[in-house]
Amino acid sequence: RALLKKHHFDISETSTMVKTPESVLKKQATQAKIAEQAKQACYEAKQKKRQNKKDAIAAAEKYAAEYKAADEASVANRRQAKAQGGFYVPAQPKIALIIRIRGIIGVSPKAKKIMQLFRLRQIHNATFVKLNESTIRMLRLIEPYVTYGYPTRTTIEKLIYKRGFGKLNKQRIPIADNSVIEEGVGSVGIKCCADLIHEISTVGPHFKEANNFLWPFKLTSPRGGFSNKTKLVHFLEGGEAGNRGEEINKLVKRMI
């Protein structure tokens, strides 16, 4: 019995003398370091997401106040002009929404090139265009194949929220989160949907970057459809093509 106890003691003593291999210690240290880095990165990501949410809410509130002030100023100017027996003439629109309503058959080479520049490669594609002398001249050349007008801020919001896709690494990515916008155009200060809508609707200094980030909108056929007899006729003559001014908003509502 004494021999057995001594033998047992000797085995336990030798087992405690065995050292952990150096490679195992290094691996454990590396894994602990990686786990600590992952934990820190997760914490920083949560903090950044929380801060981005606060910034987005603050930006939305600021823009809402700005839009409200602009609308109130417009109403006040209109009332003042009416009281003085005159007319209030609002500022010329700075942006147009173009929708392609005809396919590829019978399109002249010059019109086809212009529609490629406007990124209207498929029927019922829609894009925003900044209005200036050159773009207005180009629009007149493609009037038989497109319809365009002046979108309201509400229409711009609906298009971006319901049909908005961004271009990241030449891929069509749905705008399901503000992180998509921040990754695409965060370098120019556009970090959320409110920033993007404000930049497009006001034609801000970074309109080009914001518009190029947006993938051309893919709309459906309008509810009720286009008339075969009037689709090729100008809007002013009772048709569908060409400039339709503020009426473009009604058409977009039928096509979203």
XYZ file of C-alpha atoms in Angstrom:
256
model
C 0.000 0.000 0.000
C 2.901 2.312 0.849
C 4.532 1.400 -2.418
C 1.360 2.251 -4.327
C 1.071 5.634 -2.617
C 4.683 6.391 -3.398
C 4.206 5.330 -6.997
C 1.085 7.508 -7.285
C 2.959 10.468 -5.813
C 5.800 10.002 -8.234
C 3.420 10.003 -11.260
C 1.650 13.209 -10.155
C 4.978 14.854 -9.468
C 6.285 14.053 -12.925
C 3.040 15.268 -14.536
C 3.337 18.663 -12.889
C 6.847 18.981 -14.213
C 5.696 18.803 -17.884
C 5.857 22.278 -19.506
C 3.389 23.655 -22.063
C 5.002 23.830 -25.529
C 6.103 27.280 -26.710
C 4.057 26.993 -29.923
C 0.867 26.422 -27.918
C 1.585 29.475 -25.743
C 2.174 31.633 -28.824
C -1.036 30.384 -30.410
C -3.035 31.128 -27.265
C -1.542 34.631 -27.064
C -2.331 35.279 -30.744
C -5.917 34.072 -30.362
C -6.394 36.224 -27.270
C -5.034 39.256 -29.175
C -7.351 38.608 -32.139
C -10.345 38.214 -29.809
C -9.492 41.495 -28.076
C -9.142 43.299 -31.424
C -12.487 41.894 -32.624
C -14.172 43.002 -29.400
C -12.706 46.507 -29.751
C -13.721 46.723 -33.424
C -17.277 45.625 -32.546
C -17.482 48.267 -29.837
C -16.183 50.997 -32.169
C -18.636 49.920 -34.908
C -21.549 50.165 -32.464
C -20.416 53.599 -31.318
C -20.037 54.800 -34.910
C -23.461 53.440 -35.869
C -25.049 55.185 -32.879
C -23.324 58.472 -33.764
C -24.279 58.174 -37.456
C -27.917 57.680 -36.445
C -27.808 60.844 -34.321
C -26.198 62.786 -37.193
C -28.803 61.533 -39.681
C -31.689 62.571 -37.408
C -30.105 66.001 -36.857
C -29.577 66.459 -40.612
C -33.174 65.452 -41.375
C -34.505 67.944 -38.802
C -32.283 70.722 -40.176
C -33.403 70.106 -43.760
C -37.068 69.882 -42.693
C -36.788 73.314 -41.067
C -35.079 74.660 -44.192
C -37.795 73.267 -46.482
C -40.535 74.654 -44.234
C -38.949 78.122 -44.238
C -38.622 78.054 -48.031
C -42.274 77.028 -48.478
C -43.460 79.733 -46.080
C -41.363 82.344 -47.894
C -42.851 81.278 -51.233
C -46.413 81.572 -49.860
C -45.642 84.982 -48.337
C -44.183 86.285 -51.605
C -47.206 85.033 -53.546
C -49.624 86.723 -51.130
C -47.642 89.953 -51.172
C -47.619 90.025 -54.960
C -51.371 89.377 -55.059
C -52.032 92.155 -52.509
C -50.067 94.592 -54.653
C -51.941 93.571 -57.796
C -48.998 91.755 -59.352
C -47.868 88.213 -59.974
C -45.232 86.161 -58.187
C -42.902 84.383 -60.595
C -41.002 81.512 -58.906
C -37.396 80.754 -59.754
C -36.633 78.690 -62.819
C -36.283 74.955 -62.065
C -32.710 73.716 -61.795
C -33.353 70.003 -62.230
C -35.320 67.798 -64.599
C -36.399 64.176 -64.409
C -36.158 62.328 -67.731
C -38.043 59.085 -68.441
C -37.429 57.062 -71.589
C -40.719 55.951 -73.149
C -39.561 54.407 -76.436
C -37.364 51.427 -77.228
C -34.386 51.103 -79.573
C -36.216 50.790 -82.887
C -35.945 53.797 -85.192
C -33.682 55.846 -82.926
C -31.257 58.121 -84.763
C -27.537 57.795 -83.910
C -27.351 61.288 -82.406
C -30.400 60.702 -80.183
C -29.022 57.304 -79.160
C -25.718 58.909 -78.133
C -27.475 61.613 -76.107
C -29.590 59.022 -74.285
C -26.420 57.070 -73.501
C -24.934 60.240 -72.005
C -28.081 60.622 -69.892
C -27.778 56.893 -68.939
C -31.172 56.087 -70.461
C -30.287 52.726 -72.004
C -33.586 50.917 -71.371
C -37.239 51.786 -71.745
C -38.780 53.311 -68.588
C -35.365 54.240 -67.213
C -35.344 57.578 -65.378
C -32.504 59.914 -64.376
C -32.030 63.395 -62.939
C -30.373 66.060 -65.083
C -29.096 69.481 -64.098
C -30.692 72.067 -66.367
C -28.402 74.417 -68.284
C -28.140 75.650 -71.845
C -26.396 72.542 -73.180
C -28.653 69.970 -71.457
C -31.804 71.837 -72.569
C -30.564 71.733 -76.170
C -29.848 68.008 -75.842
C -33.308 67.386 -74.367
C -34.952 69.009 -77.361
C -33.110 66.620 -79.678
C -34.449 63.520 -77.884
C -37.980 64.766 -77.171
C -39.652 62.132 -79.424
C -38.142 59.327 -77.333
C -38.467 60.642 -73.766
C -40.742 62.616 -71.511
C -39.379 64.974 -68.885
C -40.451 67.573 -66.390
C -39.628 69.251 -63.108
C -39.908 66.917 -60.094
C -40.985 68.123 -56.671
C -39.056 67.304 -53.533
C -41.700 64.711 -52.622
C -41.217 62.942 -55.948
C -37.443 62.881 -55.473
C -37.896 61.387 -51.988
C -40.250 58.668 -53.258
C -37.922 57.717 -56.097
C -34.887 57.410 -53.824
C -36.706 55.625 -50.995
C -38.719 53.224 -53.182
C -36.561 52.730 -56.290
C -33.159 53.954 -55.115
C -30.054 51.911 -55.952
C -26.461 53.033 -55.535
C -23.378 52.288 -57.610
C -20.573 50.694 -55.574
C -17.628 49.135 -57.431
C -19.711 49.283 -60.639
C -22.400 47.147 -58.984
C -26.102 47.961 -58.407
C -26.590 47.964 -54.644
C -30.003 48.738 -53.033
C -29.993 51.740 -50.692
C -31.236 49.780 -47.693
C -28.968 51.512 -45.196
C -27.157 54.832 -44.822
C -23.861 52.937 -44.837
C -24.298 52.358 -48.597
C -24.558 56.115 -49.174
C -21.633 56.849 -46.860
C -19.443 54.332 -48.652
C -20.355 55.722 -52.063
C -20.352 59.510 -51.562
C -19.276 59.969 -47.956
C -16.074 61.637 -49.175
C -18.081 64.718 -50.283
C -20.091 64.976 -47.057
C -23.195 63.013 -48.126
C -23.711 60.388 -45.426
C -27.453 59.662 -45.264
C -30.636 59.700 -47.337
C -31.529 63.179 -46.082
C -28.193 64.520 -47.353
C -28.657 62.781 -50.707
C -32.207 64.081 -51.203
C -31.160 67.611 -50.215
C -28.198 67.578 -52.618
C -30.360 66.373 -55.523
C -33.389 68.616 -54.890
C -31.351 71.801 -54.339
C -28.748 70.975 -57.037
C -25.946 71.518 -54.545
C -22.204 71.779 -55.228
C -21.814 67.976 -55.212
C -24.833 67.239 -57.407
C -22.661 65.505 -60.004
C -21.204 63.024 -57.496
C -24.614 62.367 -55.924
C -26.330 61.859 -59.281
C -23.580 59.582 -60.588
C -23.848 57.502 -57.408
C -27.546 56.895 -58.061
C -28.186 54.047 -60.495
C -30.764 54.978 -63.191
C -34.232 54.330 -61.777
C -36.021 51.349 -63.288
C -39.718 52.239 -63.358
C -42.676 50.101 -64.395
C -45.232 50.757 -67.092
C -47.668 53.423 -65.828
C -50.959 52.249 -64.382
C -53.457 52.610 -67.195
C -50.634 52.483 -69.741
C -49.680 54.790 -72.583
C -52.008 55.213 -75.538
C -50.653 53.699 -78.754
C -52.114 56.598 -80.725
C -50.627 59.373 -78.620
C -47.356 57.888 -77.344
C -45.348 59.408 -80.197
C -47.158 62.773 -80.086
C -45.873 65.707 -78.062
C -47.456 66.290 -74.654
C -48.690 69.749 -75.666
C -50.595 68.121 -78.537
C -52.263 65.561 -76.297
C -49.500 62.963 -76.447
C -46.921 61.570 -74.028
C -43.500 62.672 -75.297
C -41.599 65.867 -74.599
C -41.711 68.405 -71.803
C -44.684 68.053 -69.454
C -43.533 70.425 -66.685
C -45.039 69.719 -63.269
C -47.216 66.935 -64.707
C -44.196 64.627 -64.564
C -44.976 64.095 -60.879
C -48.340 62.509 -61.679
C -46.704 60.206 -64.223
C -43.994 59.118 -61.758
C -46.682 58.345 -59.179
C -48.269 55.952 -61.697
C -44.922 54.333 -62.555
C -43.427 53.742 -59.081
